[in-house]
PDB file of C-alpha atoms in Angstrom:
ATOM      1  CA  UNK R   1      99.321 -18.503  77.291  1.00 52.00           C
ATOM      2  CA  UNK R   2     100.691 -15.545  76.049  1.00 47.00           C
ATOM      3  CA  UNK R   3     100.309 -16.824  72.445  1.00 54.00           C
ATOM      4  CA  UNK R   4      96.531 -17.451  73.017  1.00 53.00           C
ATOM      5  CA  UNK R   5      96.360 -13.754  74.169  1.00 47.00           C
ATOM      6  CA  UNK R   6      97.823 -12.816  70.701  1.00 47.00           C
ATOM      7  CA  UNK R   7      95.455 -14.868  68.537  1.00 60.00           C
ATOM      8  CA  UNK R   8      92.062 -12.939  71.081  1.00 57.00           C
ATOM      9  CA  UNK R   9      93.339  -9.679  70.383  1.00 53.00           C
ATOM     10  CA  UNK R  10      94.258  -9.970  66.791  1.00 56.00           C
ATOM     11  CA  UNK R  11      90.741 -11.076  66.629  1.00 58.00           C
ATOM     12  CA  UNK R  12      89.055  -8.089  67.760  1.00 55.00           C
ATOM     13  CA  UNK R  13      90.989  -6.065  66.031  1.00 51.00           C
ATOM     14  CA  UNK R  14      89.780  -8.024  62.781  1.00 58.00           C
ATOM     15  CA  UNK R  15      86.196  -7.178  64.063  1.00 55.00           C
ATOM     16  CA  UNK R  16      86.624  -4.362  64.790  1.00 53.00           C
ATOM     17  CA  UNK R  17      88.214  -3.192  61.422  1.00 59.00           C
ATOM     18  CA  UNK R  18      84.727  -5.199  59.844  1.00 63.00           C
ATOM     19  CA  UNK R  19      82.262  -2.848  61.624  1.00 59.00           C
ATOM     20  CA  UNK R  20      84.346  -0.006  61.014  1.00 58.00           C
ATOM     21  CA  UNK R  21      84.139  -0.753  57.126  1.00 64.00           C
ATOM     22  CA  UNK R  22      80.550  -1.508  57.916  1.00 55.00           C
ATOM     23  CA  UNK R  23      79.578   1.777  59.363  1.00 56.00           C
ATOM     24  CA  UNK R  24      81.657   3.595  56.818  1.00 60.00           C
ATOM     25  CA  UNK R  25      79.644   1.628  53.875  1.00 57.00           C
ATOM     26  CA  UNK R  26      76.625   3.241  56.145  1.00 54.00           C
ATOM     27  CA  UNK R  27      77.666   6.415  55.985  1.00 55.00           C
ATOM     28  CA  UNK R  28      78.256   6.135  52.052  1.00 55.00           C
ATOM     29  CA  UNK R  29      75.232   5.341  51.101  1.00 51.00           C
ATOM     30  CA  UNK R  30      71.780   3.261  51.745  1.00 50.00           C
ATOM     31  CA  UNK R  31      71.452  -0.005  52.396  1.00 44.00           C
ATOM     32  CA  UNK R  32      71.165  -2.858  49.914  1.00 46.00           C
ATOM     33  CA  UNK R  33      67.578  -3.169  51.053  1.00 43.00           C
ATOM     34  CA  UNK R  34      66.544   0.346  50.619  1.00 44.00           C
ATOM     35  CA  UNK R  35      66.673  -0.544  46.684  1.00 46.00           C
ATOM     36  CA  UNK R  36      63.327  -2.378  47.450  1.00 42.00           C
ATOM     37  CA  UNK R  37      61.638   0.198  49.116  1.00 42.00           C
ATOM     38  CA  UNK R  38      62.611   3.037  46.394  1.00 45.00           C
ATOM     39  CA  UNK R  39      60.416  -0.463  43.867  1.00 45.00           C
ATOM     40  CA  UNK R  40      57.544   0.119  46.727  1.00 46.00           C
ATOM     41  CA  UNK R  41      57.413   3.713  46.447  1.00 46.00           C
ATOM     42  CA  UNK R  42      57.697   4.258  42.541  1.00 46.00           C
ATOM     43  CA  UNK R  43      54.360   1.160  42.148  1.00 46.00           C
ATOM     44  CA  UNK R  44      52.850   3.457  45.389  1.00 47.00           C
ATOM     45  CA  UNK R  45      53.183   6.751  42.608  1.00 49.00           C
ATOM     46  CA  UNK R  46      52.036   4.156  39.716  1.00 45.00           C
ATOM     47  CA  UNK R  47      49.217   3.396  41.553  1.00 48.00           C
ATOM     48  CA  UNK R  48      48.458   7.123  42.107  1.00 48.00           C
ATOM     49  CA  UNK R  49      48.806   7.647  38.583  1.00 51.00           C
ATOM     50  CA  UNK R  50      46.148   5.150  38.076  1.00 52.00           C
ATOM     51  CA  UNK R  51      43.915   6.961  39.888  1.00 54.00           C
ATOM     52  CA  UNK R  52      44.219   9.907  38.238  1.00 52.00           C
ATOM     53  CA  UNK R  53      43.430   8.600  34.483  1.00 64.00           C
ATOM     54  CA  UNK R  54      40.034   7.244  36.380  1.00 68.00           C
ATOM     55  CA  UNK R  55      37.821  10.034  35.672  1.00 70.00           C
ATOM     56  CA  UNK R  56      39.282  10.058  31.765  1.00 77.00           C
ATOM     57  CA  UNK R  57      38.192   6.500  30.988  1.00 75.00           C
ATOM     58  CA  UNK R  58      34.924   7.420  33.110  1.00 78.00           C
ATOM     59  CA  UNK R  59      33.893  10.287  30.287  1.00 76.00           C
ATOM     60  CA  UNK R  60      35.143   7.773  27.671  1.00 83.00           C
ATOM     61  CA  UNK R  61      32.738   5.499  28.448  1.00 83.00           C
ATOM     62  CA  UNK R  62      29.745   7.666  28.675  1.00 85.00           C
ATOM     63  CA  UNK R  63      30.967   8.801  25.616  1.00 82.00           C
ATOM     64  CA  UNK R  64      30.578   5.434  23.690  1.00 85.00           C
ATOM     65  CA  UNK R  65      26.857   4.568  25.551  1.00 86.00           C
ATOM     66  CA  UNK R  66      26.175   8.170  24.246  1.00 84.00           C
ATOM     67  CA  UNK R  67      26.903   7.106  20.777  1.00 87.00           C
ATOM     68  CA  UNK R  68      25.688   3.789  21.079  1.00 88.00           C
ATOM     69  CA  UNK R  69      22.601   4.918  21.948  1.00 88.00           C
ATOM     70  CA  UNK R  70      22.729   7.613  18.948  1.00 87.00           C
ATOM     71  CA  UNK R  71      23.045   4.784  16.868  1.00 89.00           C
ATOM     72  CA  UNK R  72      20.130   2.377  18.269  1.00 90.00           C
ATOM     73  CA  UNK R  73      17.842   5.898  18.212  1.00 88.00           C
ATOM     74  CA  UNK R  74      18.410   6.243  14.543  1.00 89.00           C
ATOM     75  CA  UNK R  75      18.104   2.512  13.822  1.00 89.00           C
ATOM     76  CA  UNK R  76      14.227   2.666  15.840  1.00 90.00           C
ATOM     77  CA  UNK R  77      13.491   5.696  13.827  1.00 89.00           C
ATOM     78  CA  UNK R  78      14.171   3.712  10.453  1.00 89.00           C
ATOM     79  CA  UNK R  79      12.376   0.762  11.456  1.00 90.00           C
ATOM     80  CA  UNK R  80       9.607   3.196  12.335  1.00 90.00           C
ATOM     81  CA  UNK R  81       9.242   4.613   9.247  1.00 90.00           C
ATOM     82  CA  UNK R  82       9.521   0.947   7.140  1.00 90.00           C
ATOM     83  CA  UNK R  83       6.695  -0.099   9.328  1.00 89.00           C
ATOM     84  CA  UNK R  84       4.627   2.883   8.768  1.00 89.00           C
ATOM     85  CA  UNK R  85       5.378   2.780   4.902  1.00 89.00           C
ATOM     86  CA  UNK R  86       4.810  -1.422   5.249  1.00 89.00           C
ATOM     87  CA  UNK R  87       1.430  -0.270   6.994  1.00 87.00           C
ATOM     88  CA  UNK R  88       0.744   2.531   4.408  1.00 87.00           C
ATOM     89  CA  UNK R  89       1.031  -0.091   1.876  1.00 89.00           C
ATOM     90  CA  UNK R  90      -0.788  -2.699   3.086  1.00 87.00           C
ATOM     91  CA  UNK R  91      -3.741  -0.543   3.608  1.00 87.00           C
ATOM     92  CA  UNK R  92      -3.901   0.466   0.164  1.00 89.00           C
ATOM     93  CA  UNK R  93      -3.879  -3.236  -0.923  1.00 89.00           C
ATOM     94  CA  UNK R  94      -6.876  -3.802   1.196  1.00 87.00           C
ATOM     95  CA  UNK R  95      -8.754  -1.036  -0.512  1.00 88.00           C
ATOM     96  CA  UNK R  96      -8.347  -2.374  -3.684  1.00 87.00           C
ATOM     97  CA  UNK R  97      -8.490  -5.526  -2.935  1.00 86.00           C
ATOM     98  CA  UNK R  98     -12.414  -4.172  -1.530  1.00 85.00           C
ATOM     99  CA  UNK R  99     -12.988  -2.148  -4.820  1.00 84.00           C
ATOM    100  CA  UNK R 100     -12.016  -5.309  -6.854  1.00 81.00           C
ATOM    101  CA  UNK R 101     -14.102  -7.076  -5.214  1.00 82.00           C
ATOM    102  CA  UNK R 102     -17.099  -4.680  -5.214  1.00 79.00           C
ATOM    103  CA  UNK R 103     -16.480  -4.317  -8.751  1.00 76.00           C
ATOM    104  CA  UNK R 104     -16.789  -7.729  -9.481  1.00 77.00           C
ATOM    105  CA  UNK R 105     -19.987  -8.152  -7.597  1.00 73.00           C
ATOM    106  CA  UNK R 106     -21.470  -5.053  -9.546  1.00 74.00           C
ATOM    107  CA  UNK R 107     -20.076  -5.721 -12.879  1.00 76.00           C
ATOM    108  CA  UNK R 108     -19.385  -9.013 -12.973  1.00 75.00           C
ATOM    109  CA  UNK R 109     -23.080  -9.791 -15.088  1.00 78.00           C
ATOM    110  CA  UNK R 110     -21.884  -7.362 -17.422  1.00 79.00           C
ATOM    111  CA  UNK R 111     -21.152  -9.779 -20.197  1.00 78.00           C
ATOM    112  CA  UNK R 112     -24.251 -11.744 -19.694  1.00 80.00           C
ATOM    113  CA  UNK R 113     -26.130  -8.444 -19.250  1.00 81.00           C
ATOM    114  CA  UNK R 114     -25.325  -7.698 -23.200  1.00 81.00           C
ATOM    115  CA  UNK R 115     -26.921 -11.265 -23.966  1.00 80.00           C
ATOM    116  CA  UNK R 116     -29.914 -10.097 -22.204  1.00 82.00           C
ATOM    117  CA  UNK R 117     -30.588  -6.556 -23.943  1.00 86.00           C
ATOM    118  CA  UNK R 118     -30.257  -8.428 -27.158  1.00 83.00           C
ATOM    119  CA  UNK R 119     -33.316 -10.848 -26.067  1.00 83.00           C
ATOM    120  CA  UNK R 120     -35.284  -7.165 -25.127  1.00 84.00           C
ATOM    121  CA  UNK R 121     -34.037  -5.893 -28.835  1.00 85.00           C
ATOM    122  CA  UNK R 122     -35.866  -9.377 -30.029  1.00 83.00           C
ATOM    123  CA  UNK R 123     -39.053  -8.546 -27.671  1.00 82.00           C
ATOM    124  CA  UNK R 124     -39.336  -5.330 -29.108  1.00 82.00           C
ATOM    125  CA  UNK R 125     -39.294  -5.740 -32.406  1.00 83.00           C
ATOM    126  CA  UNK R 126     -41.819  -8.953 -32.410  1.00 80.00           C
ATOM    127  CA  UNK R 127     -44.121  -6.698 -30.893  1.00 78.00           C
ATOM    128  CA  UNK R 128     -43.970  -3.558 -33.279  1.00 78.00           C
ATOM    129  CA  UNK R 129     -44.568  -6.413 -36.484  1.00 77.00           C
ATOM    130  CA  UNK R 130     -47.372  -7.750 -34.138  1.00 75.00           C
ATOM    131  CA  UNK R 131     -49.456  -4.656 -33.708  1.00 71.00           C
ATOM    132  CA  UNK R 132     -48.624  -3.745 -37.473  1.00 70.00           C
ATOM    133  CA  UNK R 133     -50.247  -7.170 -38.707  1.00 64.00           C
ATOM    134  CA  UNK R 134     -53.056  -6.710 -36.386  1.00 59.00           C
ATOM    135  CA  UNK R 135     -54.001  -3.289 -37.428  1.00 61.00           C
ATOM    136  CA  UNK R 136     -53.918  -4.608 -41.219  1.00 59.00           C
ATOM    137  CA  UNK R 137     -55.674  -7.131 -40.243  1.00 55.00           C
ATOM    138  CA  UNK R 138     -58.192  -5.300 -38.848  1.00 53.00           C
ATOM    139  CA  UNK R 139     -58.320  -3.446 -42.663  1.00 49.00           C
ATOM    140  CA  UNK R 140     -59.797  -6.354 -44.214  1.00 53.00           C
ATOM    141  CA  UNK R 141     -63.033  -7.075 -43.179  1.00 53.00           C
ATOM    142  CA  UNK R 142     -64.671  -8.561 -40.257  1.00 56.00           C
ATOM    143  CA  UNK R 143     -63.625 -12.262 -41.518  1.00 51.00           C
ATOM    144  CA  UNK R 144     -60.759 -11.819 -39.845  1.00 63.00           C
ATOM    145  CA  UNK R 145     -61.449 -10.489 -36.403  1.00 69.00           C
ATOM    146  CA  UNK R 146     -60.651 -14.086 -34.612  1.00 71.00           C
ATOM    147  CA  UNK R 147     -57.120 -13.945 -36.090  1.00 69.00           C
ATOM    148  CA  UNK R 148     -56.875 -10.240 -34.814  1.00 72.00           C
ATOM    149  CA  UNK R 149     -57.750 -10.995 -31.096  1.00 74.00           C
ATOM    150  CA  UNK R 150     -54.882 -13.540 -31.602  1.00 76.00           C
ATOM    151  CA  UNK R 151     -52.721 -11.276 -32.564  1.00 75.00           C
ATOM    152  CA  UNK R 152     -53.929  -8.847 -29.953  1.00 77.00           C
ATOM    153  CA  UNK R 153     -53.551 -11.171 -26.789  1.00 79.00           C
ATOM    154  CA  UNK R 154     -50.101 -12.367 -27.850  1.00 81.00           C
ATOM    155  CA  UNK R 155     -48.792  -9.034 -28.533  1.00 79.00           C
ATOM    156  CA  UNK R 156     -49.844  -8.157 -25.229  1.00 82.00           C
ATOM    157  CA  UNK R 157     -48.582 -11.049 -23.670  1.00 82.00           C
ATOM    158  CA  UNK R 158     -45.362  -9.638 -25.415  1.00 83.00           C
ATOM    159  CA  UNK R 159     -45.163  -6.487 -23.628  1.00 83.00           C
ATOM    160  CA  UNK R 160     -45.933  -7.813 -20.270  1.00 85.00           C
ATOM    161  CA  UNK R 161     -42.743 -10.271 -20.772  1.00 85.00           C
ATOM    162  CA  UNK R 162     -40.627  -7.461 -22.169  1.00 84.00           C
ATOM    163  CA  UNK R 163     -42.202  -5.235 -18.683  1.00 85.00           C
ATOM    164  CA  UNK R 164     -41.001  -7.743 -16.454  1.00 86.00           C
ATOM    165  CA  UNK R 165     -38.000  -7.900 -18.472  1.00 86.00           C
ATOM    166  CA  UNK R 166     -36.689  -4.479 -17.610  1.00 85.00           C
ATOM    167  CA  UNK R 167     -37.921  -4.363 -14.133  1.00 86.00           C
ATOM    168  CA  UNK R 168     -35.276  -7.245 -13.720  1.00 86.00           C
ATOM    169  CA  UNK R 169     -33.170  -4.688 -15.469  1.00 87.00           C
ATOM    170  CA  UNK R 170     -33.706  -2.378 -13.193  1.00 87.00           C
ATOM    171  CA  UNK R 171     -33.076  -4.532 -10.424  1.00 86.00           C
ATOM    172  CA  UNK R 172     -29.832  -5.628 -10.974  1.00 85.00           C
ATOM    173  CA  UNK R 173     -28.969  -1.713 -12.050  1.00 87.00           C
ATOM    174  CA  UNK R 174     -29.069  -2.151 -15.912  1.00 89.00           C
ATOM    175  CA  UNK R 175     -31.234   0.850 -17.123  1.00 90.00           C
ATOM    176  CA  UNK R 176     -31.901   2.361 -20.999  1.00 89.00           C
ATOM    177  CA  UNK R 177     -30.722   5.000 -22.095  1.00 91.00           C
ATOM    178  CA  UNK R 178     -32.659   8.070 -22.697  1.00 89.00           C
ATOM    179  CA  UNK R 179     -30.413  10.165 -25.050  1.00 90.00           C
ATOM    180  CA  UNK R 180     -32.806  12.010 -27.172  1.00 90.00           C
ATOM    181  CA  UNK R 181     -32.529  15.326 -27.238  1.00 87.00           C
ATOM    182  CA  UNK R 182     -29.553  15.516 -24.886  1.00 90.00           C
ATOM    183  CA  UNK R 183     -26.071  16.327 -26.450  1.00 90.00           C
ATOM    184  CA  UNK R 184     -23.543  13.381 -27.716  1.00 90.00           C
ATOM    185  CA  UNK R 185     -21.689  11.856 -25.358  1.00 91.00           C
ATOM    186  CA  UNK R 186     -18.357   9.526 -27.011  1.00 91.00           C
ATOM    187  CA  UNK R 187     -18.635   7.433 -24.092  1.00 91.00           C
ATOM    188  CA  UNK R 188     -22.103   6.656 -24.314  1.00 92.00           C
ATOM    189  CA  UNK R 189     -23.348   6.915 -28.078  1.00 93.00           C
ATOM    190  CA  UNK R 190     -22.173   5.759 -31.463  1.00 92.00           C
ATOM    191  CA  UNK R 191     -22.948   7.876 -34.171  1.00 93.00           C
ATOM    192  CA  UNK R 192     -24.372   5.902 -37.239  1.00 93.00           C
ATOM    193  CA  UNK R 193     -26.319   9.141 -39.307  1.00 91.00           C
ATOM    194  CA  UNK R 194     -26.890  12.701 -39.440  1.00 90.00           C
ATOM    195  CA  UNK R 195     -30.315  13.922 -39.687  1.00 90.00           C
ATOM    196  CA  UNK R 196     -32.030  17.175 -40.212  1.00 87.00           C
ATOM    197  CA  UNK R 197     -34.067  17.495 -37.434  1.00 83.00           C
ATOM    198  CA  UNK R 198     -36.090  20.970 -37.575  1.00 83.00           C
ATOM    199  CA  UNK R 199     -36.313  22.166 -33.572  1.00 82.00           C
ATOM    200  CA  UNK R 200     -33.274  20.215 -32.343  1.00 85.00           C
ATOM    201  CA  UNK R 201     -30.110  21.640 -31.528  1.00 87.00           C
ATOM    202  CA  UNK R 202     -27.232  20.636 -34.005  1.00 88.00           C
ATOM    203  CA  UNK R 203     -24.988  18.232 -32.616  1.00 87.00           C
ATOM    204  CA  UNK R 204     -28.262  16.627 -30.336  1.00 91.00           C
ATOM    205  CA  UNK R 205     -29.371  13.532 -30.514  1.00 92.00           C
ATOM    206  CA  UNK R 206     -31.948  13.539 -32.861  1.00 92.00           C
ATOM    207  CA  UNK R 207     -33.164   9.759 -33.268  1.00 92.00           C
ATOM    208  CA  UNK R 208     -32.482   6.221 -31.604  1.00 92.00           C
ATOM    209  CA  UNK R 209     -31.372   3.384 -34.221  1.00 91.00           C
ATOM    210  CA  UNK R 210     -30.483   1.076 -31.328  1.00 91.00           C
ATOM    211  CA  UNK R 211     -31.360   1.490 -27.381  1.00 91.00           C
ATOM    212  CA  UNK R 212     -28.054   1.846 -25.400  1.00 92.00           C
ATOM    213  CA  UNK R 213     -27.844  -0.046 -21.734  1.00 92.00           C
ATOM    214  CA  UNK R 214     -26.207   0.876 -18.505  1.00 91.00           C
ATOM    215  CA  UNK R 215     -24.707  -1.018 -15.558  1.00 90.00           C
ATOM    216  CA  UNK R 216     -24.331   0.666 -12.491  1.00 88.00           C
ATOM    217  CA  UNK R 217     -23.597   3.800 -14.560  1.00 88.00           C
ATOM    218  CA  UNK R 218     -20.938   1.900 -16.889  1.00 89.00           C
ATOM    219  CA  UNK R 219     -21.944   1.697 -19.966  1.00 91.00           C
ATOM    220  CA  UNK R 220     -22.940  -1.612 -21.677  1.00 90.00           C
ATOM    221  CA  UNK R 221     -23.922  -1.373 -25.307  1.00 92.00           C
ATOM    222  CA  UNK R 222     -23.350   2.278 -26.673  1.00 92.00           C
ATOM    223  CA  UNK R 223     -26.743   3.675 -28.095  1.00 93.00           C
ATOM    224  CA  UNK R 224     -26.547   3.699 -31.846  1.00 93.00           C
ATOM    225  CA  UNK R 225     -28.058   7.218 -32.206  1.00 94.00           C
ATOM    226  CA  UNK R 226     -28.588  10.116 -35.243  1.00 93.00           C
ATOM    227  CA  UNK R 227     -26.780  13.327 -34.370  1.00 93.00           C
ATOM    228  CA  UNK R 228     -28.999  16.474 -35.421  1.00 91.00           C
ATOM    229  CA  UNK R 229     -27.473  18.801 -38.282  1.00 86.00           C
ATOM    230  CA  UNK R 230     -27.839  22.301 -38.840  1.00 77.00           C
ATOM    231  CA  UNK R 231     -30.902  23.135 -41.622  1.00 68.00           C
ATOM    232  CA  UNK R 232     -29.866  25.769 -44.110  1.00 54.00           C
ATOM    233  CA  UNK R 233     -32.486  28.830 -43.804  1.00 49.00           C
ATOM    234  CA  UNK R 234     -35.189  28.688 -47.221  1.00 48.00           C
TER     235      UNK R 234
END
């Protein structure tokens, strides 16, 4: 019995020598698990410092769209212009494309127009040797009048083909030239003489050796003209 007492109190005084160490290890220091909450409260001041940087990567951002946008503003104003200059050029196409075409429409006879004025060259001149036969003709005696009417009706059958002749000329826009007496154009006559021509202005046209044609205002066939020189005084 008294042995059993022994064993209790050595017991308690084993416990209490543990909670003595215990509250002395208390008193030391904190407690294993207070290493967990000092982790808790350094992520709590993490996630403070989070919040702070916020507002930084807010005016970052706008900072970017603000360039972006820059960027996409100067890239509309470039295609602006290139479509503008595409339009610009396209437009100017089209109006030549229209002159081209009027031009062809206007001048586009001009070739066969020069096979024409030769035919009226032809008229002409069939009907100047006409009337010069018929007025001989006419010299030589009464004997002859039959072949002088002849003459006569064909030469004016002549003319009225040569008329009708020009008014399709005229129709179409191909007109004669009417250079006498007006002053020598490079464009429009070719010089084959000079001529004294008393009363005409030296350097004038003085004299037609072949009638010149215009188209429209273009020139054909250049007039084969005699330019006027100046007369020495007696």
């Amino acid at each position: 019995m008294a042995t059993h007492l022994l064993r209790c109190s050595r017991n308690r005084f084993c416990c209490l020598g543990r909670i003595q160490s215990f509250i002395s290890k208390i008193n030391e220091g904190p407690l294993p698990y207070s290493t967990a909450a000092k982790h808790r409260s350094s992520g709590d001041d993490c996630h403070g410092d989070d919040g702070a940087d916020e507002p930084t990567r807010s005016v970052t951002n706008i900072e970017q769209l603000e360039l972006r946008a820059s960027r996409l503003g100067e890239q509309v104003q470039s295609l602006n212009e290139k479509y503008k200059k595409a339009l610009s050029d396209s437009d100017m196409v089209r109006r030549r494309t229209q002159k081209f075409v009027e031009d062809a429409k206007l001048f586009g006879i001009q070739s066969f127009c020069r096979d024409l004025v030769e035919v009226a060259d032809l008229l002409e001149l069939v009907s100047r040797e006409l009337r010069g036969e018929g007025e001989q003709a006419g010299l030589r005696g009464e004997a002859q009048r039959e072949a002088q009417d002849t003459v006569e009706a064909l030469c004016r059958g002549l003319v009225r083909v040569q008329e009708r002749l020009e008014a399709a000329f005229s129709k179409h826009g191909l007109e004669k030239m009417l250079p006498v007496g007006g002053r020598y154009d490079p464009h429009q006559h070719q010089i084959v003489c000079h001529v004294a021509a008393p009363g005409v202005e030296p350097g004038a046209v003085a004299v037609v050796k072949q009638e010149g044609y215009r188209l429209h205002g273009r020139t054909v066939r250049h007039a084969r003209v005699g330019i006027a020189m100046a007369t020495q005084a007696p």
